[in-house]
PDB file of C-alpha atoms in Angstrom:
ATOM      1  CA  MET R   1      16.320   4.019  -1.330  1.00 91.00           C
ATOM      2  CA  THR R   2      13.914   2.643   1.258  1.00 96.00           C
ATOM      3  CA  SER R   3      14.402  -1.014   2.200  1.00 95.00           C
ATOM      4  CA  PRO R   4      11.707  -3.422   0.919  1.00 95.00           C
ATOM      5  CA  ASP R   5      11.673  -5.244   4.261  1.00 94.00           C
ATOM      6  CA  LEU R   6       9.201  -4.311   6.994  1.00 94.00           C
ATOM      7  CA  PRO R   7      10.549  -1.584   9.321  1.00 94.00           C
ATOM      8  CA  ALA R   8      11.654  -2.618  12.805  1.00 92.00           C
ATOM      9  CA  GLU R   9       8.730  -0.852  14.514  1.00 92.00           C
ATOM     10  CA  LEU R  10       6.196  -2.691  12.382  1.00 93.00           C
ATOM     11  CA  ARG R  11       7.897  -6.065  12.870  1.00 89.00           C
ATOM     12  CA  ALA R  12       7.897  -5.504  16.635  1.00 88.00           C
ATOM     13  CA  ALA R  13       4.224  -4.530  16.590  1.00 89.00           C
ATOM     14  CA  LEU R  14       3.284  -7.645  14.600  1.00 87.00           C
ATOM     15  CA  ASN R  15       5.389  -9.894  16.841  1.00 83.00           C
ATOM     16  CA  ALA R  16       3.625  -8.500  19.902  1.00 83.00           C
ATOM     17  CA  ARG R  17       0.314  -9.528  18.345  1.00 81.00           C
ATOM     18  CA  LEU R  18       1.555 -13.054  17.718  1.00 76.00           C
ATOM     19  CA  GLU R  19       1.707 -13.995  21.385  1.00 75.00           C
ATOM     20  CA  GLY R  20      -0.796 -16.763  22.022  1.00 69.00           C
ATOM     21  CA  LEU R  21      -1.736 -17.097  18.340  1.00 71.00           C
ATOM     22  CA  SER R  22      -1.787 -20.603  16.886  1.00 69.00           C
ATOM     23  CA  ARG R  23       0.425 -20.613  13.798  1.00 66.00           C
ATOM     24  CA  SER R  24      -1.553 -23.500  12.299  1.00 70.00           C
ATOM     25  CA  ASP R  25      -4.857 -21.634  12.751  1.00 71.00           C
ATOM     26  CA  ALA R  26      -3.334 -18.497  11.243  1.00 70.00           C
ATOM     27  CA  ALA R  27      -1.960 -20.494   8.304  1.00 72.00           C
ATOM     28  CA  GLY R  28      -5.373 -22.042   7.673  1.00 74.00           C
ATOM     29  CA  ARG R  29      -7.130 -18.689   7.734  1.00 73.00           C
ATOM     30  CA  ALA R  30      -4.460 -17.119   5.528  1.00 71.00           C
ATOM     31  CA  ALA R  31      -4.916 -19.900   2.943  1.00 73.00           C
ATOM     32  CA  VAL R  32      -8.692 -19.342   2.797  1.00 71.00           C
ATOM     33  CA  ILE R  33      -8.286 -15.576   2.500  1.00 69.00           C
ATOM     34  CA  SER R  34      -5.617 -15.886  -0.203  1.00 67.00           C
ATOM     35  CA  GLN R  35      -7.796 -18.288  -2.199  1.00 65.00           C
ATOM     36  CA  THR R  36     -10.680 -15.814  -2.014  1.00 63.00           C
ATOM     37  CA  TYR R  37      -8.474 -13.044  -3.412  1.00 58.00           C
ATOM     38  CA  ARG R  38      -7.169 -15.296  -6.207  1.00 54.00           C
ATOM     39  CA  GLU R  39     -10.777 -16.050  -7.202  1.00 54.00           C
ATOM     40  CA  GLY R  40     -11.540 -12.325  -7.492  1.00 55.00           C
ATOM     41  CA  GLY R  41     -13.112 -11.838  -4.071  1.00 59.00           C
ATOM     42  CA  GLY R  42     -12.366  -9.071  -1.599  1.00 63.00           C
ATOM     43  CA  SER R  43     -11.739  -8.640   2.085  1.00 69.00           C
ATOM     44  CA  GLY R  44     -15.192  -9.824   3.147  1.00 67.00           C
ATOM     45  CA  THR R  45     -13.757 -13.081   4.513  1.00 76.00           C
ATOM     46  CA  ILE R  46     -11.619 -11.079   6.983  1.00 86.00           C
ATOM     47  CA  ARG R  47     -13.997 -10.746   9.922  1.00 86.00           C
ATOM     48  CA  THR R  48     -12.070 -11.371  13.126  1.00 87.00           C
ATOM     49  CA  GLU R  49      -8.842 -10.265  14.791  1.00 86.00           C
ATOM     50  CA  THR R  50      -7.290 -13.642  13.892  1.00 85.00           C
ATOM     51  CA  ASP R  51      -8.370 -13.248  10.260  1.00 87.00           C
ATOM     52  CA  ALA R  52      -6.840  -9.777  10.080  1.00 90.00           C
ATOM     53  CA  LEU R  53      -3.583 -10.863  11.680  1.00 88.00           C
ATOM     54  CA  ALA R  54      -3.329 -13.959   9.470  1.00 84.00           C
ATOM     55  CA  TYR R  55      -3.839 -11.767   6.410  1.00 86.00           C
ATOM     56  CA  ALA R  56      -1.232  -9.269   7.621  1.00 88.00           C
ATOM     57  CA  LEU R  57       1.341 -11.970   8.312  1.00 84.00           C
ATOM     58  CA  ALA R  58       0.794 -13.585   4.911  1.00 81.00           C
ATOM     59  CA  ARG R  59       0.435 -10.525   2.683  1.00 85.00           C
ATOM     60  CA  MET R  60       1.738  -7.415   4.467  1.00 90.00           C
ATOM     61  CA  PRO R  61       5.457  -8.078   3.797  1.00 91.00           C
ATOM     62  CA  ALA R  62       4.980  -8.545   0.042  1.00 91.00           C
ATOM     63  CA  THR R  63       2.522  -5.675  -0.341  1.00 94.00           C
ATOM     64  CA  TYR R  64       4.859  -3.412   1.619  1.00 97.00           C
ATOM     65  CA  ALA R  65       7.782  -4.429  -0.604  1.00 97.00           C
ATOM     66  CA  ALA R  66       5.834  -3.689  -3.800  1.00 97.00           C
ATOM     67  CA  VAL R  67       4.648  -0.285  -2.583  1.00 98.00           C
ATOM     68  CA  VAL R  68       8.152   0.649  -1.410  1.00 98.00           C
ATOM     69  CA  ALA R  69       9.634  -0.403  -4.771  1.00 98.00           C
ATOM     70  CA  SER R  70       7.069   1.792  -6.545  1.00 98.00           C
ATOM     71  CA  LEU R  71       7.766   4.741  -4.239  1.00 98.00           C
ATOM     72  CA  ASN R  72      11.507   4.278  -4.737  1.00 98.00           C
ATOM     73  CA  ALA R  73      10.984   4.488  -8.499  1.00 98.00           C
ATOM     74  CA  LEU R  74       8.920   7.653  -8.013  1.00 98.00           C
ATOM     75  CA  THR R  75      11.527   9.352  -5.817  1.00 97.00           C
ATOM     76  CA  GLU R  76      14.323   8.393  -8.224  1.00 97.00           C
ATOM     77  CA  ILE R  77      12.570  10.390 -10.949  1.00 96.00           C
ATOM     78  CA  ARG R  78      11.450  13.177  -8.591  1.00 97.00           C
ATOM     79  CA  PRO R  79      14.008  13.419  -5.769  1.00 96.00           C
ATOM     80  CA  ASP R  80      12.579  16.794  -4.737  1.00 96.00           C
ATOM     81  CA  PHE R  81       9.078  15.406  -4.079  1.00 97.00           C
ATOM     82  CA  ALA R  82       8.292  15.998  -0.383  1.00 98.00           C
ATOM     83  CA  PRO R  83       4.598  15.382   0.307  1.00 98.00           C
ATOM     84  CA  ALA R  84       3.139  16.657   3.565  1.00 98.00           C
ATOM     85  CA  SER R  85      -0.141  14.696   3.443  1.00 98.00           C
ATOM     86  CA  LEU R  86      -1.105  11.122   2.514  1.00 98.00           C
ATOM     87  CA  LEU R  87      -4.469   9.620   1.563  1.00 98.00           C
ATOM     88  CA  ASP R  88      -4.364   5.792   1.622  1.00 98.00           C
ATOM     89  CA  VAL R  89      -7.457   4.411  -0.126  1.00 98.00           C
ATOM     90  CA  GLY R  90      -8.393   0.780   0.522  1.00 96.00           C
ATOM     91  CA  ALA R  91      -5.828   0.893   3.296  1.00 97.00           C
ATOM     92  CA  GLY R  92      -6.365  -2.565   4.810  1.00 95.00           C
ATOM     93  CA  PRO R  93      -3.918  -3.053   7.704  1.00 96.00           C
ATOM     94  CA  GLY R  94      -2.152   0.209   6.793  1.00 97.00           C
ATOM     95  CA  THR R  95       0.611  -1.309   4.677  1.00 97.00           C
ATOM     96  CA  ALA R  96       0.948   1.542   2.156  1.00 98.00           C
ATOM     97  CA  THR R  97       0.850   4.106   4.973  1.00 98.00           C
ATOM     98  CA  TRP R  98       3.832   2.447   6.636  1.00 98.00           C
ATOM     99  CA  ALA R  99       5.653   2.365   3.297  1.00 98.00           C
ATOM    100  CA  ALA R 100       4.983   6.042   2.597  1.00 98.00           C
ATOM    101  CA  ALA R 101       5.985   7.048   6.131  1.00 98.00           C
ATOM    102  CA  GLU R 102       9.312   5.227   5.717  1.00 97.00           C
ATOM    103  CA  THR R 103       9.915   6.790   2.293  1.00 98.00           C
ATOM    104  CA  PHE R 104       8.940  10.403   3.038  1.00 98.00           C
ATOM    105  CA  THR R 105      10.063  12.030   6.274  1.00 97.00           C
ATOM    106  CA  SER R 106       8.133  15.097   5.095  1.00 98.00           C
ATOM    107  CA  LEU R 107       4.739  13.431   5.673  1.00 98.00           C
ATOM    108  CA  GLN R 108       2.803  14.907   8.588  1.00 97.00           C
ATOM    109  CA  GLY R 109      -0.842  14.006   7.956  1.00 97.00           C
ATOM    110  CA  PHE R 110      -2.057  10.441   7.346  1.00 98.00           C
ATOM    111  CA  THR R 111      -5.641   9.581   6.339  1.00 98.00           C
ATOM    112  CA  LEU R 112      -6.704   5.993   5.655  1.00 98.00           C
ATOM    113  CA  LEU R 113      -9.980   4.740   4.148  1.00 98.00           C
ATOM    114  CA  ASP R 114     -11.315   1.172   4.165  1.00 96.00           C
ATOM    115  CA  ALA R 115     -14.570  -0.711   4.649  1.00 94.00           C
ATOM    116  CA  ASN R 116     -13.174  -3.596   6.712  1.00 94.00           C
ATOM    117  CA  GLY R 117     -13.509  -3.108  10.460  1.00 96.00           C
ATOM    118  CA  ALA R 118     -11.184  -5.965  11.448  1.00 95.00           C
ATOM    119  CA  LEU R 119      -8.372  -4.576   9.304  1.00 95.00           C
ATOM    120  CA  ARG R 120      -8.896  -1.086  10.669  1.00 97.00           C
ATOM    121  CA  THR R 121      -8.716  -2.384  14.247  1.00 96.00           C
ATOM    122  CA  LEU R 122      -5.447  -4.158  13.453  1.00 96.00           C
ATOM    123  CA  ALA R 123      -3.995  -1.093  11.704  1.00 97.00           C
ATOM    124  CA  GLU R 124      -4.834   1.192  14.606  1.00 96.00           C
ATOM    125  CA  GLY R 125      -3.301  -1.273  17.045  1.00 95.00           C
ATOM    126  CA  LEU R 126      -0.092  -1.381  15.010  1.00 95.00           C
ATOM    127  CA  PHE R 127       0.000   2.421  14.810  1.00 95.00           C
ATOM    128  CA  GLN R 128      -0.040   2.678  18.597  1.00 91.00           C
ATOM    129  CA  ARG R 129       3.506   1.300  18.615  1.00 82.00           C
ATOM    130  CA  THR R 130       4.890   4.288  16.702  1.00 90.00           C
ATOM    131  CA  THR R 131       4.857   8.013  17.452  1.00 89.00           C
ATOM    132  CA  ARG R 132       4.865   8.866  13.759  1.00 92.00           C
ATOM    133  CA  LEU R 133       1.537   7.203  12.964  1.00 96.00           C
ATOM    134  CA  HIS R 134      -0.074   7.385  16.386  1.00 92.00           C
ATOM    135  CA  ASP R 135      -2.499  10.142  15.313  1.00 94.00           C
ATOM    136  CA  ALA R 136      -3.332   8.803  11.844  1.00 97.00           C
ATOM    137  CA  SER R 137      -7.013   9.128  10.913  1.00 97.00           C
ATOM    138  CA  TYR R 138      -8.549   5.818   9.802  1.00 98.00           C
ATOM    139  CA  GLN R 139     -12.099   6.209   8.450  1.00 97.00           C
ATOM    140  CA  LEU R 140     -14.379   3.198   8.053  1.00 96.00           C
ATOM    141  CA  GLY R 141     -16.707   2.938   5.062  1.00 95.00           C
ATOM    142  CA  GLN R 142     -16.921   2.479   1.309  1.00 90.00           C
ATOM    143  CA  ALA R 143     -14.070   4.161  -0.552  1.00 87.00           C
ATOM    144  CA  ARG R 144     -16.194   6.137  -3.018  1.00 87.00           C
ATOM    145  CA  ALA R 145     -18.421   7.625  -0.306  1.00 91.00           C
ATOM    146  CA  LEU R 146     -15.476   8.474   1.934  1.00 95.00           C
ATOM    147  CA  LEU R 147     -13.494   9.962  -0.954  1.00 95.00           C
ATOM    148  CA  ASP R 148     -16.279  12.443  -1.643  1.00 93.00           C
ATOM    149  CA  LYS R 149     -15.782  13.878   1.853  1.00 94.00           C
ATOM    150  CA  ALA R 150     -12.000  13.514   2.093  1.00 97.00           C
ATOM    151  CA  ASP R 151      -9.596  16.416   1.873  1.00 97.00           C
ATOM    152  CA  PRO R 152      -7.123  16.393  -1.029  1.00 98.00           C
ATOM    153  CA  ALA R 153      -3.638  15.089  -0.243  1.00 98.00           C
ATOM    154  CA  ASP R 154      -0.220  15.626  -1.774  1.00 98.00           C
ATOM    155  CA  LEU R 155       0.191  11.855  -2.191  1.00 98.00           C
ATOM    156  CA  VAL R 156      -2.741   9.502  -2.814  1.00 98.00           C
ATOM    157  CA  VAL R 157      -2.134   5.737  -2.805  1.00 98.00           C
ATOM    158  CA  ALA R 158      -4.421   2.874  -3.835  1.00 98.00           C
ATOM    159  CA  SER R 159      -2.577  -0.434  -3.465  1.00 96.00           C
ATOM    160  CA  TYR R 160      -4.001  -3.852  -4.322  1.00 93.00           C
ATOM    161  CA  MET R 161      -7.582  -2.608  -4.167  1.00 92.00           C
ATOM    162  CA  ILE R 162      -9.014  -1.624  -7.563  1.00 93.00           C
ATOM    163  CA  GLY R 163      -9.124  -5.282  -8.586  1.00 89.00           C
ATOM    164  CA  GLU R 164     -11.976  -5.789  -6.119  1.00 85.00           C
ATOM    165  CA  LEU R 165     -14.208  -3.476  -8.193  1.00 89.00           C
ATOM    166  CA  GLY R 166     -16.169  -3.862 -11.402  1.00 89.00           C
ATOM    167  CA  GLU R 167     -15.083  -1.987 -14.537  1.00 90.00           C
ATOM    168  CA  ALA R 168     -17.573   0.865 -14.128  1.00 92.00           C
ATOM    169  CA  GLU R 169     -16.710   1.216 -10.436  1.00 94.00           C
ATOM    170  CA  ARG R 170     -12.995   1.300 -11.258  1.00 95.00           C
ATOM    171  CA  ALA R 171     -13.505   4.136 -13.733  1.00 96.00           C
ATOM    172  CA  ALA R 172     -15.509   6.166 -11.200  1.00 96.00           C
ATOM    173  CA  LEU R 173     -12.935   5.460  -8.500  1.00 96.00           C
ATOM    174  CA  ALA R 174     -10.088   6.535 -10.794  1.00 97.00           C
ATOM    175  CA  ASP R 175     -11.792   9.897 -11.295  1.00 97.00           C
ATOM    176  CA  ALA R 176     -12.401  10.253  -7.551  1.00 97.00           C
ATOM    177  CA  LEU R 177      -8.790   9.367  -6.703  1.00 98.00           C
ATOM    178  CA  TRP R 178      -7.481  11.944  -9.164  1.00 98.00           C
ATOM    179  CA  SER R 179      -9.844  14.620  -7.862  1.00 98.00           C
ATOM    180  CA  LYS R 180      -8.271  14.224  -4.404  1.00 98.00           C
ATOM    181  CA  THR R 181      -4.691  14.194  -5.702  1.00 98.00           C
ATOM    182  CA  GLY R 182      -2.882  17.424  -4.934  1.00 98.00           C
ATOM    183  CA  ASP R 183       0.343  16.274  -6.570  1.00 98.00           C
ATOM    184  CA  THR R 184       0.862  12.544  -7.151  1.00 98.00           C
ATOM    185  CA  LEU R 185      -1.288   9.400  -7.315  1.00 98.00           C
ATOM    186  CA  LEU R 186       0.274   5.939  -6.976  1.00 98.00           C
ATOM    187  CA  VAL R 187      -1.712   2.837  -7.918  1.00 98.00           C
ATOM    188  CA  VAL R 188      -0.221  -0.633  -7.331  1.00 97.00           C
ATOM    189  CA  GLU R 189      -1.747  -3.931  -8.468  1.00 95.00           C
ATOM    190  CA  PRO R 190      -0.666  -7.585  -8.680  1.00 93.00           C
ATOM    191  CA  GLY R 191       1.834  -8.206 -11.480  1.00 95.00           C
ATOM    192  CA  THR R 192      -0.549 -10.356 -13.503  1.00 94.00           C
ATOM    193  CA  PRO R 193      -1.903  -9.646 -16.985  1.00 96.00           C
ATOM    194  CA  ALA R 194      -5.216  -8.679 -15.351  1.00 94.00           C
ATOM    195  CA  GLY R 195      -3.492  -6.383 -12.855  1.00 95.00           C
ATOM    196  CA  TYR R 196      -1.526  -4.753 -15.674  1.00 97.00           C
ATOM    197  CA  ALA R 197      -4.727  -4.279 -17.701  1.00 97.00           C
ATOM    198  CA  ARG R 198      -6.342  -2.446 -14.784  1.00 96.00           C
ATOM    199  CA  ILE R 199      -3.287  -0.201 -14.421  1.00 98.00           C
ATOM    200  CA  ILE R 200      -3.234   0.584 -18.151  1.00 97.00           C
ATOM    201  CA  ALA R 201      -6.949   1.422 -18.227  1.00 97.00           C
ATOM    202  CA  LEU R 202      -6.616   3.784 -15.246  1.00 98.00           C
ATOM    203  CA  ARG R 203      -3.437   5.297 -16.719  1.00 98.00           C
ATOM    204  CA  ALA R 204      -5.117   6.053 -20.056  1.00 98.00           C
ATOM    205  CA  ARG R 205      -8.204   7.519 -18.403  1.00 98.00           C
ATOM    206  CA  LEU R 206      -6.261   9.869 -16.166  1.00 98.00           C
ATOM    207  CA  ILE R 207      -3.795  10.956 -18.857  1.00 98.00           C
ATOM    208  CA  ALA R 208      -6.868  11.996 -20.846  1.00 98.00           C
ATOM    209  CA  ALA R 209      -7.905  13.992 -17.759  1.00 98.00           C
ATOM    210  CA  GLY R 210      -4.570  15.834 -17.692  1.00 97.00           C
ATOM    211  CA  ALA R 211      -2.296  13.552 -15.641  1.00 98.00           C
ATOM    212  CA  HIS R 212       1.351  12.915 -16.490  1.00 98.00           C
ATOM    213  CA  VAL R 213       3.234   9.665 -15.885  1.00 98.00           C
ATOM    214  CA  THR R 214       6.163   9.903 -13.487  1.00 97.00           C
ATOM    215  CA  ALA R 215       7.001   6.186 -13.292  1.00 98.00           C
ATOM    216  CA  PRO R 216       7.510   3.588 -14.593  1.00 98.00           C
ATOM    217  CA  CYS R 217       6.853   4.812 -18.128  1.00 97.00           C
ATOM    218  CA  PRO R 218       9.253   7.238 -19.846  1.00 97.00           C
ATOM    219  CA  HIS R 219       6.353   8.765 -21.803  1.00 96.00           C
ATOM    220  CA  ASP R 220       2.646   9.635 -21.642  1.00 96.00           C
ATOM    221  CA  GLY R 221       1.796   7.697 -24.807  1.00 95.00           C
ATOM    222  CA  GLY R 222       0.030   4.383 -25.100  1.00 96.00           C
ATOM    223  CA  CYS R 223       1.787   1.295 -23.753  1.00 96.00           C
ATOM    224  CA  PRO R 224       3.893  -0.162 -26.602  1.00 96.00           C
ATOM    225  CA  LEU R 225       3.801  -3.728 -25.279  1.00 96.00           C
ATOM    226  CA  VAL R 226       1.798  -6.261 -27.273  1.00 93.00           C
ATOM    227  CA  ALA R 227      -0.049  -9.228 -25.718  1.00 92.00           C
ATOM    228  CA  PRO R 228       0.849 -11.753 -24.440  1.00 94.00           C
ATOM    229  CA  ASP R 229       3.579  -9.452 -23.032  1.00 96.00           C
ATOM    230  CA  TRP R 230       2.683  -7.187 -20.144  1.00 98.00           C
ATOM    231  CA  CYS R 231       4.475  -4.624 -17.964  1.00 98.00           C
ATOM    232  CA  HIS R 232       5.243  -5.806 -14.454  1.00 98.00           C
ATOM    233  CA  PHE R 233       8.138  -5.867 -12.020  1.00 98.00           C
ATOM    234  CA  SER R 234       9.520  -7.996  -9.188  1.00 97.00           C
ATOM    235  CA  GLN R 235      10.751  -7.168  -5.694  1.00 96.00           C
ATOM    236  CA  ARG R 236      12.578  -9.681  -3.496  1.00 92.00           C
ATOM    237  CA  LEU R 237      11.922  -9.570   0.253  1.00 86.00           C
ATOM    238  CA  GLN R 238      13.141 -11.598   3.204  1.00 82.00           C
ATOM    239  CA  ARG R 239      10.698 -13.867   5.023  1.00 78.00           C
ATOM    240  CA  SER R 240      10.567 -13.908   8.793  1.00 73.00           C
ATOM    241  CA  ARG R 241      10.017 -17.170  10.670  1.00 71.00           C
ATOM    242  CA  ALA R 242       6.350 -16.272  11.265  1.00 67.00           C
ATOM    243  CA  HIS R 243       5.922 -15.321   7.618  1.00 64.00           C
ATOM    244  CA  LYS R 244       7.265 -18.710   6.492  1.00 65.00           C
ATOM    245  CA  GLN R 245       5.037 -20.538   8.978  1.00 64.00           C
ATOM    246  CA  VAL R 246       1.856 -18.768   7.868  1.00 64.00           C
ATOM    247  CA  LYS R 247       2.713 -19.155   4.186  1.00 66.00           C
ATOM    248  CA  GLY R 248       3.743 -22.800   4.651  1.00 66.00           C
ATOM    249  CA  ALA R 249       6.995 -21.980   2.856  1.00 68.00           C
ATOM    250  CA  ASP R 250      10.612 -23.007   3.369  1.00 72.00           C
ATOM    251  CA  ALA R 251      12.429 -20.450   1.199  1.00 77.00           C
ATOM    252  CA  PRO R 252      13.943 -17.555   3.185  1.00 76.00           C
ATOM    253  CA  PHE R 253      12.775 -15.032   0.593  1.00 82.00           C
ATOM    254  CA  GLU R 254       9.804 -14.195  -1.609  1.00 86.00           C
ATOM    255  CA  ASP R 255       9.604 -12.471  -4.989  1.00 92.00           C
ATOM    256  CA  GLU R 256       6.551 -10.233  -5.275  1.00 94.00           C
ATOM    257  CA  ARG R 257       5.397  -9.469  -8.816  1.00 95.00           C
ATOM    258  CA  PHE R 258       3.528  -6.190  -9.187  1.00 96.00           C
ATOM    259  CA  ALA R 259       2.384  -3.551 -11.671  1.00 97.00           C
ATOM    260  CA  TYR R 260       2.126   0.142 -10.864  1.00 98.00           C
ATOM    261  CA  VAL R 261       1.793   3.668 -12.172  1.00 98.00           C
ATOM    262  CA  ALA R 262       2.631   6.996 -10.547  1.00 98.00           C
ATOM    263  CA  LEU R 263       0.757   9.943 -12.060  1.00 98.00           C
ATOM    264  CA  SER R 264       1.469  13.580 -11.249  1.00 98.00           C
ATOM    265  CA  ARG R 265      -0.115  16.958 -11.893  1.00 97.00           C
ATOM    266  CA  ALA R 266       3.107  18.402 -13.338  1.00 94.00           C
ATOM    267  CA  ARG R 267       4.952  16.998 -16.326  1.00 93.00           C
ATOM    268  CA  VAL R 268       8.367  15.490 -15.657  1.00 91.00           C
ATOM    269  CA  GLU R 269      10.490  16.711 -18.545  1.00 85.00           C
ATOM    270  CA  SER R 270      13.312  14.181 -18.398  1.00 83.00           C
ATOM    271  CA  ARG R 271      12.282  10.559 -17.873  1.00 89.00           C
ATOM    272  CA  PRO R 272      14.809   7.751 -18.351  1.00 95.00           C
ATOM    273  CA  SER R 273      14.137   4.458 -20.075  1.00 97.00           C
ATOM    274  CA  ARG R 274      12.936   1.517 -17.967  1.00 98.00           C
ATOM    275  CA  VAL R 275      14.343  -2.030 -17.878  1.00 98.00           C
ATOM    276  CA  LEU R 276      11.366  -4.323 -18.553  1.00 98.00           C
ATOM    277  CA  ALA R 277      12.965  -7.703 -17.762  1.00 97.00           C
ATOM    278  CA  GLN R 278      16.098  -9.058 -16.164  1.00 97.00           C
ATOM    279  CA  PRO R 279      18.940  -8.327 -18.648  1.00 97.00           C
ATOM    280  CA  ASP R 280      20.886 -11.129 -20.266  1.00 97.00           C
ATOM    281  CA  VAL R 281      24.508 -10.575 -19.218  1.00 96.00           C
ATOM    282  CA  GLY R 282      26.992 -12.385 -21.465  1.00 94.00           C
ATOM    283  CA  LYS R 283      30.702 -12.301 -22.089  1.00 92.00           C
ATOM    284  CA  VAL R 284      30.212 -10.525 -25.415  1.00 95.00           C
ATOM    285  CA  GLU R 285      27.388  -8.135 -24.597  1.00 97.00           C
ATOM    286  CA  VAL R 286      24.548  -7.174 -22.273  1.00 97.00           C
ATOM    287  CA  ALA R 287      21.118  -7.468 -23.896  1.00 98.00           C
ATOM    288  CA  ALA R 288      18.226  -5.692 -22.203  1.00 98.00           C
ATOM    289  CA  LYS R 289      14.605  -5.013 -23.078  1.00 98.00           C
ATOM    290  CA  LEU R 290      13.919  -1.328 -22.474  1.00 98.00           C
ATOM    291  CA  CYS R 291      10.847   0.872 -22.607  1.00 98.00           C
ATOM    292  CA  THR R 292      12.055   4.161 -24.098  1.00 97.00           C
ATOM    293  CA  PRO R 293      10.325   7.416 -25.104  1.00 94.00           C
ATOM    294  CA  GLU R 294      10.340   5.981 -28.657  1.00 93.00           C
ATOM    295  CA  GLY R 295       8.932   2.576 -27.695  1.00 95.00           C
ATOM    296  CA  VAL R 296      10.255  -0.858 -26.693  1.00 97.00           C
ATOM    297  CA  VAL R 297      13.776  -1.664 -27.864  1.00 97.00           C
ATOM    298  CA  LEU R 298      16.240  -4.488 -27.292  1.00 97.00           C
ATOM    299  CA  ALA R 299      19.408  -2.675 -26.256  1.00 97.00           C
ATOM    300  CA  ARG R 300      22.700  -4.460 -26.899  1.00 97.00           C
ATOM    301  CA  VAL R 301      25.741  -3.093 -25.091  1.00 97.00           C
ATOM    302  CA  PRO R 302      28.953  -4.702 -26.403  1.00 97.00           C
ATOM    303  CA  ARG R 303      31.852  -5.543 -24.115  1.00 95.00           C
ATOM    304  CA  ARG R 304      34.223  -3.467 -26.219  1.00 95.00           C
ATOM    305  CA  ALA R 305      32.353  -0.361 -24.995  1.00 96.00           C
ATOM    306  CA  LYS R 306      33.947  -0.881 -21.592  1.00 94.00           C
ATOM    307  CA  ALA R 307      32.326   1.916 -19.589  1.00 96.00           C
ATOM    308  CA  ASP R 308      28.842   1.316 -21.020  1.00 96.00           C
ATOM    309  CA  TYR R 309      29.202  -2.458 -20.610  1.00 96.00           C
ATOM    310  CA  ALA R 310      30.268  -2.089 -16.975  1.00 96.00           C
ATOM    311  CA  SER R 311      27.234   0.113 -16.336  1.00 96.00           C
ATOM    312  CA  ALA R 312      24.834  -2.207 -18.177  1.00 97.00           C
ATOM    313  CA  ARG R 313      26.062  -5.207 -16.164  1.00 96.00           C
ATOM    314  CA  ARG R 314      24.541  -3.515 -13.103  1.00 96.00           C
ATOM    315  CA  TRP R 315      21.119  -3.051 -14.689  1.00 97.00           C
ATOM    316  CA  ARG R 316      18.293  -4.858 -12.953  1.00 97.00           C
ATOM    317  CA  TRP R 317      14.647  -5.485 -13.864  1.00 97.00           C
ATOM    318  CA  GLY R 318      12.699  -2.307 -13.116  1.00 97.00           C
ATOM    319  CA  ASP R 319      15.664   0.072 -13.121  1.00 97.00           C
ATOM    320  CA  ALA R 320      15.528   3.504 -14.729  1.00 97.00           C
ATOM    321  CA  VAL R 321      18.511   3.786 -17.076  1.00 96.00           C
TER     322      VAL R 321
END
């Protein structure tokens, strides 16, 4: 499994950019940008090199961790998946591209699409520090227009970007993303009820178009969860000193909540159940909420079933079991 923490090359590249940067200025810009995103805005407030770097310092570690966790879940179900080409839509500072490059040594071609010039400049500067991504193609413009001209890719990723679009735009983008997917499409969103709703809508639309769920769901049917419940997961990541300074945080770690779906052209015949919340481990039994091919169940594994109990004690939120 790929580590959820930023790779050494990326950390070094970010640290090199920090020289001469005021941490207080970066923290202030990061706060404004984060507030804009929370209010439903997009990347329009990221206009300068300082803006882009502040955003990367504040959000890149958590976004990277969420994308890696989603890719790890995908590769657990399909260990033979070895994509040669990546299309990163709404690429921002290139976070998902770094995550995919770390996960798949098979990747040779990297294409990124985004409308924000400051984020593209930062991404290209970070890529210069690594041989693997040095020749990545980063195209500037609106995603829908660029997608029409893009070549299909084995792996298409859209992370933390469909929430910036209206409902009609999201539907059109979902169709465009799928049309460029040679094998697998991964979409990652914040782990909020709204983020989950966007994932579910895209999932249903593309299943109707012939897609099959690889992860996290063990089936292609409708989501069995009932509001106010929603499907989301959590990934813990370590905070660097700069990350803590920009976030104004003291804790050495952060828990990123996210929702995701990986959709593939081919059906995966055997899909395990998914742990939907942190299990309750007691002395008598382990109780865990699972999404199964038959729906949501509360599994109870008694201690007297020693082997099963020992296995269930190791279950974690998000695991395939």
